Amino acid sequence: MTIAISAAGVFTTEDDGETWERSNRLDNAENPKQHDHEHTREIGHCVHNMMRAPSDDGLIYQQNHHGVFRSNDGGQNWHDITEGLPSSFGFPIAVHPQDPQTIWTIPLNGDIQGRFPPDAKAAVWRSTDAGETWEAMREGLPQENCFFTVLRQAMAVDSSSNGGVYFGTNTGSIFATTDAGETWVEIAQHLPTVLSVETLETA
């Protein structure tokens, strides 16, 4: 089992929780310039969300306070995949249920600027090569005066091969895509702050 703790880091157990190992080593350091995620430090990493690729037990992604990272070995080593994103800060990350190379995240400005999309233009950023490259998916999302935040658990996927992704905002909206992020639709408005999104599929 692998767990992540905000402001502490990633920890792994292979004996049902009797003992735990720190799993916070970066394999592509020197330290990236955009953050201070020190690869030599074993504790103190602020993980916001972590997702295991469903069809690959060794592949895990995390959105950290200081970037996005990928592990190919179950969390023993982490590879910085932030390059190409407009910021290193964000909360959620989601993995395609059938394609472990496809992931989505929502970059936000950091603490000083305010936790909203860069340039106040909403975008879900998608990678189809495990974070080596990124593209902004904006169609259907607000592109002016967008100051919402998407929190840690407020993004989810369904089991569709088409790539159904859903996220909720602290301003009470829920957005959805059924084409892996190419287009988005606002499917709910005027809710309280959305803390968590889950999907339920019925026969």
PDB file of C-alpha atoms in Angstrom:
ATOM      1  CA  MET A   1       0.000   0.000   0.000  1.00  0.00           C
ATOM      2  CA  THR A   2       1.184   3.493  -0.836  1.00  0.00           C
ATOM      3  CA  ILE A   3      -0.184   6.604   0.869  1.00  0.00           C
ATOM      4  CA  ALA A   4       0.445  10.331   0.532  1.00  0.00           C
ATOM      5  CA  ILE A   5       0.263  12.881   3.334  1.00  0.00           C
ATOM      6  CA  SER A   6       0.123  16.617   2.725  1.00  0.00           C
ATOM      7  CA  ALA A   7       3.276  18.349   4.028  1.00  0.00           C
ATOM      8  CA  ALA A   8       4.877  14.948   4.754  1.00  0.00           C
ATOM      9  CA  GLY A   9       5.218  12.962   1.522  1.00  0.00           C
ATOM     10  CA  VAL A  10       4.711   9.475   0.125  1.00  0.00           C
ATOM     11  CA  PHE A  11       5.093   6.354   2.273  1.00  0.00           C
ATOM     12  CA  THR A  12       4.920   2.676   1.288  1.00  0.00           C
ATOM     13  CA  THR A  13       4.338  -0.523   3.263  1.00  0.00           C
ATOM     14  CA  GLU A  14       4.818  -4.087   2.063  1.00  0.00           C
ATOM     15  CA  ASP A  15       3.934  -5.799   5.354  1.00  0.00           C
ATOM     16  CA  ASP A  16       0.347  -4.688   5.997  1.00  0.00           C
ATOM     17  CA  GLY A  17       1.391  -1.507   7.753  1.00  0.00           C
ATOM     18  CA  GLU A  18       3.836  -2.967  10.276  1.00  0.00           C
ATOM     19  CA  THR A  19       6.656  -0.863   8.808  1.00  0.00           C
ATOM     20  CA  TRP A  20       6.743   2.069   6.394  1.00  0.00           C
ATOM     21  CA  GLU A  21       9.370   3.330   3.968  1.00  0.00           C
ATOM     22  CA  ARG A  22       9.684   6.909   2.757  1.00  0.00           C
ATOM     23  CA  SER A  23       9.172   7.122  -1.023  1.00  0.00           C
ATOM     24  CA  ASN A  24      10.126  10.661  -1.969  1.00  0.00           C
ATOM     25  CA  ARG A  25      13.263  10.350  -4.092  1.00  0.00           C
ATOM     26  CA  LEU A  26      13.387  12.250  -7.377  1.00  0.00           C
ATOM     27  CA  ASP A  27      15.164  10.398 -10.183  1.00  0.00           C
ATOM     28  CA  ASN A  28      15.622  13.382 -12.511  1.00  0.00           C
ATOM     29  CA  ALA A  29      17.068  15.972 -10.158  1.00  0.00           C
ATOM     30  CA  GLU A  30      19.073  18.425 -10.085  1.00  0.00           C
ATOM     31  CA  ASN A  31      16.346  20.412  -8.391  1.00  0.00           C
ATOM     32  CA  PRO A  32      13.958  21.818 -10.996  1.00  0.00           C
ATOM     33  CA  LYS A  33      14.076  25.606 -11.083  1.00  0.00           C
ATOM     34  CA  GLN A  34      10.340  26.161 -10.692  1.00  0.00           C
ATOM     35  CA  HIS A  35      10.138  24.691  -7.191  1.00  0.00           C
ATOM     36  CA  ASP A  36      12.148  23.682  -4.131  1.00  0.00           C
ATOM     37  CA  HIS A  37      11.177  19.998  -4.001  1.00  0.00           C
ATOM     38  CA  GLU A  38      14.560  18.830  -2.725  1.00  0.00           C
ATOM     39  CA  HIS A  39      15.334  15.317  -3.927  1.00  0.00           C
ATOM     40  CA  THR A  40      17.703  14.664  -1.033  1.00  0.00           C
ATOM     41  CA  ARG A  41      15.073  15.363   1.630  1.00  0.00           C
ATOM     42  CA  GLU A  42      13.099  12.331   2.748  1.00  0.00           C
ATOM     43  CA  ILE A  43      10.169  14.062   4.454  1.00  0.00           C
ATOM     44  CA  GLY A  44       8.278  17.328   4.112  1.00  0.00           C
ATOM     45  CA  HIS A  45       6.931  16.956   0.571  1.00  0.00           C
ATOM     46  CA  CYS A  46       3.442  18.394   0.168  1.00  0.00           C
ATOM     47  CA  VAL A  47       1.465  15.899  -1.912  1.00  0.00           C
ATOM     48  CA  HIS A  48      -1.991  17.174  -2.855  1.00  0.00           C
ATOM     49  CA  ASN A  49      -3.294  14.151  -4.744  1.00  0.00           C
ATOM     50  CA  MET A  50      -1.926  10.799  -5.876  1.00  0.00           C
ATOM     51  CA  MET A  51      -3.431   8.338  -8.366  1.00  0.00           C
ATOM     52  CA  ARG A  52      -2.303   4.869  -9.393  1.00  0.00           C
ATOM     53  CA  ALA A  53      -2.809   3.952 -13.063  1.00  0.00           C
ATOM     54  CA  PRO A  54      -5.491   1.222 -12.938  1.00  0.00           C
ATOM     55  CA  SER A  55      -3.914  -1.060 -15.524  1.00  0.00           C
ATOM     56  CA  ASP A  56      -0.304  -0.714 -14.360  1.00  0.00           C
ATOM     57  CA  ASP A  57       0.482  -1.415 -10.715  1.00  0.00           C
ATOM     58  CA  GLY A  58       3.873   0.276 -10.861  1.00  0.00           C
ATOM     59  CA  LEU A  59       2.724   3.551 -12.417  1.00  0.00           C
ATOM     60  CA  ILE A  60       1.623   6.304 -10.033  1.00  0.00           C
ATOM     61  CA  TYR A  61       1.088  10.029 -10.585  1.00  0.00           C
ATOM     62  CA  GLN A  62       1.004  12.831  -8.046  1.00  0.00           C
ATOM     63  CA  GLN A  63       0.055  16.502  -8.073  1.00  0.00           C
ATOM     64  CA  ASN A  64       2.299  18.132  -5.516  1.00  0.00           C
ATOM     65  CA  HIS A  65       2.329  21.632  -4.054  1.00  0.00           C
ATOM     66  CA  HIS A  66       5.461  22.100  -6.179  1.00  0.00           C
ATOM     67  CA  GLY A  67       4.791  20.210  -9.386  1.00  0.00           C
ATOM     68  CA  VAL A  68       3.504  17.052 -11.039  1.00  0.00           C
ATOM     69  CA  PHE A  69       5.442  13.800 -10.699  1.00  0.00           C
ATOM     70  CA  ARG A  70       5.356  10.258 -12.085  1.00  0.00           C
ATOM     71  CA  SER A  71       6.661   7.044 -10.570  1.00  0.00           C
ATOM     72  CA  ASN A  72       7.210   3.990 -12.740  1.00  0.00           C
ATOM     73  CA  ASP A  73       8.201   1.733  -9.847  1.00  0.00           C
ATOM     74  CA  GLY A  74       5.371   1.963  -7.347  1.00  0.00           C
ATOM     75  CA  GLY A  75       6.605   5.141  -5.681  1.00  0.00           C
ATOM     76  CA  GLN A  76      10.245   4.227  -5.072  1.00  0.00           C
ATOM     77  CA  ASN A  77      11.436   6.972  -7.438  1.00  0.00           C
ATOM     78  CA  TRP A  78       9.627  10.019  -8.790  1.00  0.00           C
ATOM     79  CA  HIS A  79      10.179  11.752 -12.116  1.00  0.00           C
ATOM     80  CA  ASP A  80       9.330  15.461 -12.426  1.00  0.00           C
ATOM     81  CA  ILE A  81       6.870  15.954 -15.314  1.00  0.00           C
ATOM     82  CA  THR A  82       5.927  19.584 -14.592  1.00  0.00           C
ATOM     83  CA  GLU A  83       7.638  21.004 -17.674  1.00  0.00           C
ATOM     84  CA  GLY A  84       5.069  22.271 -20.160  1.00  0.00           C
ATOM     85  CA  LEU A  85       2.470  23.245 -17.561  1.00  0.00           C
ATOM     86  CA  PRO A  86       1.751  26.934 -16.857  1.00  0.00           C
ATOM     87  CA  SER A  87       2.356  26.549 -13.121  1.00  0.00           C
ATOM     88  CA  SER A  88       3.730  24.025 -10.663  1.00  0.00           C
ATOM     89  CA  PHE A  89       0.810  24.342  -8.217  1.00  0.00           C
ATOM     90  CA  GLY A  90      -2.484  22.470  -8.340  1.00  0.00           C
ATOM     91  CA  PHE A  91      -4.659  20.056  -6.415  1.00  0.00           C
ATOM     92  CA  PRO A  92      -6.248  17.198  -8.428  1.00  0.00           C
ATOM     93  CA  ILE A  93      -4.881  14.709 -10.909  1.00  0.00           C
ATOM     94  CA  ALA A  94      -6.824  12.013 -12.775  1.00  0.00           C
ATOM     95  CA  VAL A  95      -5.794   8.968 -14.808  1.00  0.00           C
ATOM     96  CA  HIS A  96      -7.664   7.434 -17.739  1.00  0.00           C
ATOM     97  CA  PRO A  97      -9.222   4.141 -16.558  1.00  0.00           C
ATOM     98  CA  GLN A  98      -8.016   2.219 -19.619  1.00  0.00           C
ATOM     99  CA  ASP A  99      -4.992   4.177 -20.842  1.00  0.00           C
ATOM    100  CA  PRO A 100      -2.314   4.612 -18.152  1.00  0.00           C
ATOM    101  CA  GLN A 101      -0.459   7.135 -20.304  1.00  0.00           C
ATOM    102  CA  THR A 102      -3.361   9.626 -20.335  1.00  0.00           C
ATOM    103  CA  ILE A 103      -3.725  11.974 -17.376  1.00  0.00           C
ATOM    104  CA  TRP A 104      -5.460  15.254 -16.575  1.00  0.00           C
ATOM    105  CA  THR A 105      -4.644  18.001 -14.085  1.00  0.00           C
ATOM    106  CA  ILE A 106      -5.762  21.571 -13.403  1.00  0.00           C
ATOM    107  CA  PRO A 107      -2.856  23.969 -12.772  1.00  0.00           C
ATOM    108  CA  LEU A 108      -3.569  26.962 -10.540  1.00  0.00           C
ATOM    109  CA  ASN A 109      -1.613  29.989  -9.482  1.00  0.00           C
ATOM    110  CA  GLY A 110       0.270  29.500  -6.254  1.00  0.00           C
ATOM    111  CA  ASP A 111      -0.267  30.905  -2.801  1.00  0.00           C
ATOM    112  CA  ILE A 112       0.787  34.504  -3.414  1.00  0.00           C
ATOM    113  CA  GLN A 113      -1.211  35.166  -6.588  1.00  0.00           C
ATOM    114  CA  GLY A 114      -4.326  33.333  -5.432  1.00  0.00           C
ATOM    115  CA  ARG A 115      -5.384  29.790  -6.194  1.00  0.00           C
ATOM    116  CA  PHE A 116      -7.176  30.248  -9.508  1.00  0.00           C
ATOM    117  CA  PRO A 117      -6.306  29.360 -13.132  1.00  0.00           C
ATOM    118  CA  PRO A 118      -3.360  31.281 -14.631  1.00  0.00           C
ATOM    119  CA  ASP A 119      -4.512  34.428 -16.456  1.00  0.00           C
ATOM    120  CA  ALA A 120      -8.005  33.747 -15.040  1.00  0.00           C
ATOM    121  CA  LYS A 121      -8.668  31.393 -17.981  1.00  0.00           C
ATOM    122  CA  ALA A 122      -9.784  27.876 -17.103  1.00  0.00           C
ATOM    123  CA  ALA A 123      -8.081  24.881 -18.673  1.00  0.00           C
ATOM    124  CA  VAL A 124      -7.700  21.217 -17.936  1.00  0.00           C
ATOM    125  CA  TRP A 125      -4.251  20.133 -19.053  1.00  0.00           C
ATOM    126  CA  ARG A 126      -3.985  16.689 -20.635  1.00  0.00           C
ATOM    127  CA  SER A 127      -1.039  14.452 -21.369  1.00  0.00           C
ATOM    128  CA  THR A 128      -1.280  11.342 -23.506  1.00  0.00           C
ATOM    129  CA  ASP A 129       2.350  10.285 -22.989  1.00  0.00           C
ATOM    130  CA  ALA A 130       2.557  10.000 -19.192  1.00  0.00           C
ATOM    131  CA  GLY A 131       3.467  13.643 -18.671  1.00  0.00           C
ATOM    132  CA  GLU A 132       6.233  14.031 -21.225  1.00  0.00           C
ATOM    133  CA  THR A 133       4.143  16.648 -23.073  1.00  0.00           C
ATOM    134  CA  TRP A 134       1.004  18.600 -22.141  1.00  0.00           C
ATOM    135  CA  GLU A 135      -1.826  20.362 -23.956  1.00  0.00           C
ATOM    136  CA  ALA A 136      -4.459  22.774 -22.658  1.00  0.00           C
ATOM    137  CA  MET A 137      -8.077  21.719 -23.107  1.00  0.00           C
ATOM    138  CA  ARG A 138     -10.235  24.857 -22.934  1.00  0.00           C
ATOM    139  CA  GLU A 139     -13.309  24.470 -25.139  1.00  0.00           C
ATOM    140  CA  GLY A 140     -16.436  25.049 -23.055  1.00  0.00           C
ATOM    141  CA  LEU A 141     -14.549  26.340 -19.999  1.00  0.00           C
ATOM    142  CA  PRO A 142     -14.678  30.022 -18.890  1.00  0.00           C
ATOM    143  CA  GLN A 143     -11.945  32.104 -20.500  1.00  0.00           C
ATOM    144  CA  GLU A 144     -12.568  35.443 -18.804  1.00  0.00           C
ATOM    145  CA  ASN A 145     -12.534  36.385 -15.122  1.00  0.00           C
ATOM    146  CA  CYS A 146     -12.271  32.770 -13.961  1.00  0.00           C
ATOM    147  CA  PHE A 147     -11.247  32.723 -10.313  1.00  0.00           C
ATOM    148  CA  PHE A 148     -12.406  29.312  -9.150  1.00  0.00           C
ATOM    149  CA  THR A 149     -10.371  26.659  -7.357  1.00  0.00           C
ATOM    150  CA  VAL A 150     -10.613  22.900  -7.915  1.00  0.00           C
ATOM    151  CA  LEU A 151      -9.757  21.037  -4.733  1.00  0.00           C
ATOM    152  CA  ARG A 152      -7.915  17.749  -4.107  1.00  0.00           C
ATOM    153  CA  GLN A 153     -10.783  15.285  -4.434  1.00  0.00           C
ATOM    154  CA  ALA A 154     -12.958  17.366  -6.771  1.00  0.00           C
ATOM    155  CA  MET A 155     -11.992  15.562  -9.982  1.00  0.00           C
ATOM    156  CA  ALA A 156     -13.015  12.071 -11.092  1.00  0.00           C
ATOM    157  CA  VAL A 157     -13.192   9.824 -14.143  1.00  0.00           C
ATOM    158  CA  ASP A 158     -15.715   7.242 -15.242  1.00  0.00           C
ATOM    159  CA  SER A 159     -14.886   3.857 -16.762  1.00  0.00           C
ATOM    160  CA  SER A 160     -15.680   4.854 -20.342  1.00  0.00           C
ATOM    161  CA  SER A 161     -13.041   4.286 -22.991  1.00  0.00           C
ATOM    162  CA  ASN A 162     -14.015   7.714 -24.376  1.00  0.00           C
ATOM    163  CA  GLY A 163     -12.499   9.449 -21.361  1.00  0.00           C
ATOM    164  CA  GLY A 164     -15.246  10.833 -19.152  1.00  0.00           C
ATOM    165  CA  VAL A 165     -13.813  13.387 -16.712  1.00  0.00           C
ATOM    166  CA  TYR A 166     -15.682  15.527 -14.173  1.00  0.00           C
ATOM    167  CA  PHE A 167     -14.555  18.308 -11.854  1.00  0.00           C
ATOM    168  CA  GLY A 168     -16.222  20.614  -9.357  1.00  0.00           C
ATOM    169  CA  THR A 169     -15.261  24.093  -8.233  1.00  0.00           C
ATOM    170  CA  ASN A 170     -15.352  26.097  -5.035  1.00  0.00           C
ATOM    171  CA  THR A 171     -17.835  28.395  -6.805  1.00  0.00           C
ATOM    172  CA  GLY A 172     -20.394  25.600  -7.044  1.00  0.00           C
ATOM    173  CA  SER A 173     -20.114  24.408 -10.635  1.00  0.00           C
ATOM    174  CA  ILE A 174     -19.457  20.951 -12.057  1.00  0.00           C
ATOM    175  CA  PHE A 175     -17.945  20.529 -15.518  1.00  0.00           C
ATOM    176  CA  ALA A 176     -17.864  17.331 -17.567  1.00  0.00           C
ATOM    177  CA  THR A 177     -16.283  15.955 -20.715  1.00  0.00           C
ATOM    178  CA  THR A 178     -17.113  12.747 -22.539  1.00  0.00           C
ATOM    179  CA  ASP A 179     -14.352  13.076 -25.139  1.00  0.00           C
ATOM    180  CA  ALA A 180     -11.221  13.029 -22.972  1.00  0.00           C
ATOM    181  CA  GLY A 181     -11.221  16.795 -22.504  1.00  0.00           C
ATOM    182  CA  GLU A 182     -11.671  18.018 -26.056  1.00  0.00           C
ATOM    183  CA  THR A 183     -14.925  19.770 -25.069  1.00  0.00           C
ATOM    184  CA  TRP A 184     -16.452  20.610 -21.687  1.00  0.00           C
ATOM    185  CA  VAL A 185     -20.009  21.256 -20.529  1.00  0.00           C
ATOM    186  CA  GLU A 186     -21.132  22.848 -17.251  1.00  0.00           C
ATOM    187  CA  ILE A 187     -23.596  20.270 -15.911  1.00  0.00           C
ATOM    188  CA  ALA A 188     -24.383  21.879 -12.532  1.00  0.00           C
ATOM    189  CA  GLN A 189     -24.409  25.406 -11.111  1.00  0.00           C
ATOM    190  CA  HIS A 190     -25.066  27.222  -7.834  1.00  0.00           C
ATOM    191  CA  LEU A 191     -23.987  24.364  -5.584  1.00  0.00           C
ATOM    192  CA  PRO A 192     -22.064  24.870  -2.337  1.00  0.00           C
ATOM    193  CA  THR A 193     -18.297  24.532  -2.586  1.00  0.00           C
ATOM    194  CA  VAL A 194     -17.616  21.192  -4.268  1.00  0.00           C
ATOM    195  CA  LEU A 195     -15.168  19.257  -2.105  1.00  0.00           C
ATOM    196  CA  SER A 196     -15.362  15.875  -3.801  1.00  0.00           C
ATOM    197  CA  VAL A 197     -16.604  14.361  -7.066  1.00  0.00           C
ATOM    198  CA  GLU A 198     -17.323  10.661  -7.598  1.00  0.00           C
ATOM    199  CA  THR A 199     -18.854   8.776 -10.514  1.00  0.00           C
ATOM    200  CA  LEU A 200     -21.549   6.106 -10.396  1.00  0.00           C
ATOM    201  CA  GLU A 201     -22.482   4.052 -13.413  1.00  0.00           C
ATOM    202  CA  THR A 202     -25.653   1.985 -13.598  1.00  0.00           C
ATOM    203  CA  ALA A 203     -26.463  -0.868 -15.919  1.00  0.00           C
TER     204      ALA A 203
END
